[in-house]
Amino acid sequence: MQSLRSGVLSALFLSIFVAVPADASVNGSVSGVVKDLTGALVTQAEVKINNVDTNVSSTVRTNADGVYSFLSLPVGHYRLEVRAPGFQTYVVNDITVNTNDELRFDIPLSVGAVSQSIDVKADAVRVETVNTQLGEVIGGKTMTALPLNGRNYTDLLGLQAGVVPVISATYGNYFGSTQQGNVSISGQRETANGFSVNGSDVDNAVNNGTTVVPNLDSIDEFRIITSNFDAEHGNYSGGHVSVVTKSGTNAFHGDLFEFLRNTDLDARSFFDGPRLTFQQNQFGATLGGPIAKNKLFFFVDYQGTRSNIGQATGQVPVPTLAERTGDFSAVAASQMTGSVVGSYWAGLLAKELGYPVKAGEPYYTPGCTSSSVCVFPNGIIPQSAFSAPAKQLIQYVPTPNLGSNLFVSGANTINTDINLGSGRVDYDSQRWGNISGYYFITNNSAVTPFGTNNTPGFPTADQGQSQQFTLSQTKSFNATTLNELNLAFNRYVFHNYLPLSGFGSLSSFGFNENQPGGIVNAAGAFQGVPNIGFNSFQIGMTGVNYNRYINTPSVTDNFSKVIGKHSLKFGGRYYWTSFYEPMPLVGGNGFFSFNGTETGIDFADFLIGAPTSFVQEGGFNVDNLRNYVGTFAQDSWRVKPNLTINYGLRWDIIQPWYEKYNQTSTFVLGVQSKVYPTAPEGYVFPGDNVPGYGTIPRTIAPTRLGNFAPRIGVAWSPPGSDKFSIRAGFGQFYQNVEGALNIDQTGLAPFDIFYPAPQPVVFPSPYTNRSDGGIHAPFPYDTNNFNWSLALPLSGYPVPPIDQKVPYTIAYNLTLQRQFGTHAVLTVGYIGNQSHHLLVQVANNPSNPQLCLSLSQPSQVAPGSPTCGPFLEQQVFTRADGTVFNSTRGPFGGNFGDNIYFATVANSNYNAAQISLQYNSGPLQFNTSYTFSKSIDDSSNLQDRQPNPLNYRLSRALSTFDITNNFVFSYSYELPFEKLARNHLRVLTNGWQLVGITHLASGFPIQLLETDDHSLLANSGNTDTPDVTSGSLNFKNPRNANVANGIPYFNTSLFSPSPIGYEGTSNKAWFHGPGIANYDMSLLKNTTITERFSLQFRAEFFNIFNHAQFENPNGNITAGPSVFGIINMARAGRIGQLALKLLF
């Protein structure tokens, strides 16, 4: 920690006393060279720029090189005026300055009287000849015109090339203003982006999305930098999204609005029955204006959302009515292929059935009609063999209502209530410069009927609040020197998955509570139905309830200086994040999974009480902290009038997360803890000493101080032309580690217990070993006098290794831009990057498949010793020659189970061709973007499947967010209906406008997996894949009725379960699912009421043609033929919305 403090102090010294700019700058700049018509430089020319909205102006004079610069101009509309003795005045009108713009206007002065003037108009679009960052600006007019499903600006991120416009993990988020913006930009992870509002970072510490999404009508514009951002940007490697909200002007302005949706305007989704309920009201207002004209301005806004949105299950395979009674005769021959595991379990079955059952006896063989041949003759389980919990909990298992084994429901609704508002004040002073203050707050609540399951019955509630406060000052000392200061405080509170039903004592649901080997209540007030997972559905109370309180104060200081042809910037930023997380419920009632590992059928296992796995955990409070310091130096060097080189160096000090009270740990092979001397060898804590490494810091991994990131970009245009440019860039970008699972280090002994049963258990008494009847009950436990034997084997612990590094990306690009006339710009480019040390979950104590195979047959082990097999690796085995193995795991051995390193070992590679065309002329504006790309990685995010722990390269595959072809077309056209009427009737024909967004894209990769542990790695991270043979995938058209009736999307006959002890031959993701073809359209009618007031009516339709947008099929071969390869979900059908806005 001492080295970190030194680094922080050094960086703060640079950022405060050297005075440097960082992410606080949201303004733009205007510069250029003044010459006469012979090309001679004009020095000491007076250059004045005026904000036409606020009437605030600035004046500078050209230097010895004829250069003028306005280093920091607020977003707005400007007029530029140049005067010099002996020359005519030159005026440039209609200049629009966007956030982070670097505009250049070279001025040609003509000989004449100053009283004479030449007026020109700035082009509506322009080629970038200075700025080498890639990305575009979306203005407020465009934002409020385009149809947006939820009025969320983040839905427009996908308008730009290189942005995957749909989140791969979840296709939508009903919580409109929290945890948004997690999209992949330029092939980077969906958690690799940075977000700022009015210069202050608003990143969500959980997933690096944004916690602040302002009311759409309050946003002036936002810019996405998609690649090669300058050295002033750091701490992320994907894209940077900078939002600027509206400010007041000398005229009062604002609007009132109401957006209305109801079911009558909608169409049903492909797999739904009747149309889902959709009722939503979004209403609000904005108001801005002067407090003191030309000096002090304000802007305030409010938006409320009330919605009831139907939630569909899709087609969920569930047990048939016969199977609910124990009759599996229809599928027993092909699916009831298991055999009895263990003599103890055989005895329990015999007691319930009333006839003998032997260990190893098959549950069923084809044609079996006698209990002397199989356990369940005719494939029928007598109800006397039903476990007590199954008898009580079967009421919560959905019954089929479509065909014999499908459940479909759309009768449940997600109820959402959102209120948000903000206020901004701007003050312009000759003495103090520009001072701006901004405050934002949103309160959200939602109730979802499914909770964490995919079927209704156990609803949960989510509640959240986000706040942002920003105070900034921009002070110009002279024409070439500028300072910017930004102070910010962000607070984010979120309560997620609060259970609303399913409460009751565990004993009332058939469990042997507080009995030897029985379950123990570790959920406190949340005691109730455990979370139970089957191959295709889940029931029970949520297993996880999070309560998060995140506070982030930050300070940034900016300094800019122009010296000759060099525009210098130096920058620094410091923030500190506190992430407090009290967790009253994390698996307190237990997690049970039934995957068919006993009988071969998941629901049959449930009825007889033979879970595949069982996990229970207590809960404890964690208080995580992190510091960050970033500094940089940058120069924009105008080498020639047509050549600019932007280069810089950034230094990022990204401290790993640490727990305030040192309630954290890690694994180091062969080291015995001195902090907790009775802990098992290899399990260590902050303060322990590791030979060759030193003392383990509070952060577990050290804070790396060598993260220097060079950046360079070149912009060149042909001499005498500003209509064509070639730009190239190269840079290194470090990425902070998201807080998600990395800081949810629950269950860490001795602070808590996370206990996944190492052996098969008995459903009513889950601390009883199903094989031999042994009892291992870790609950309750005493933290102050911890009995380590209760927690062994330590399993399910997610911890960082001591050698964790900082993820980084090397990015490069080459783009060509060409302007056609004054209205169109075409951009064609290649964008590529390589990322290293990406964060991923990796099993650090996997089973040895070959050792397990050598212990898998009764002849290979001593009498009475268990045999090894799938999910049976965590046992004590005795070989026939007497050799004893305390499990087959390594290198940490049998005292440890399936534990996880949050290791920085993954890599990725991205290559793309990106094309965009912008057009802006009078009644027609459009933006077209197309991306042809390929993204490959070992793991796509922290929640992705774990890479193979024995060979990471075996997990290299298409990224989860990979889309080969992605085309987006947005447009706005003022319909020429005014010619259809004259005089007063024109009020009916004027003001019609058609706007829309068209999105055509390839699908996401299908994730192929096998969850039967055939690899014998004993890994819960689903690393296994099936075997595959050569042949055509023979994709089916998902709109064909056969697909809807259960025909696989792809040729599933090519795939088969991998042999026991071997990894499957198939890659985990190598082909894509159904594509996207979506059309959103709006018809607008603008009616002028008076000179200051107008009324706008909008009719908006999302997926207007009700084109089915299918989600990917299930890629889990273990789920069986009724699920594997089957598509059973589609995105929403057509949604209609009507709106009315009063603007002034």
Coordinates of C-alpha atoms in Angstrom, one line a residue, residues 15 80 171 201-202 211 254 462-463 504 587 590 629 686 835 935 954 960 975 991 1006 1010 1055 1066 1086 1100 1112:
S15 CA -2.7 16.9 -11.6
L80 CA -17.1 33.7 -36.2
Y171 CA -31.9 -8.5 -25.2
D201 CA -17.8 10.0 -15.1
V202 CA -21.0 8.1 -14.2
T211 CA -25.8 4.9 -13.7
G254 CA -38.8 23.9 -23.1
D462 CA -35.9 -4.2 -7.5
Q463 CA -35.4 -0.7 -6.2
G504 CA -42.2 -20.4 5.1
G587 CA -28.2 -19.0 -1.0
G590 CA -30.0 -23.5 -0.6
V629 CA -5.4 8.1 -10.6
P686 CA -3.7 -10.2 3.5
S835 CA -6.6 -7.3 -26.0
S935 CA -14.3 -11.0 -32.9
L954 CA -9.3 -24.9 -26.2
T960 CA -20.6 -13.8 -27.5
L975 CA -42.9 15.1 -46.2
G991 CA -45.2 19.8 -40.8
I1006 CA -24.8 -20.1 -30.5
E1010 CA -22.4 -30.0 -22.1
F1055 CA -23.5 -33.5 -32.1
S1066 CA -16.7 -29.1 -30.9
N1086 CA -45.7 19.6 -36.3
E1100 CA -44.4 5.5 -33.4
N1112 CA -30.8 -18.2 -30.1

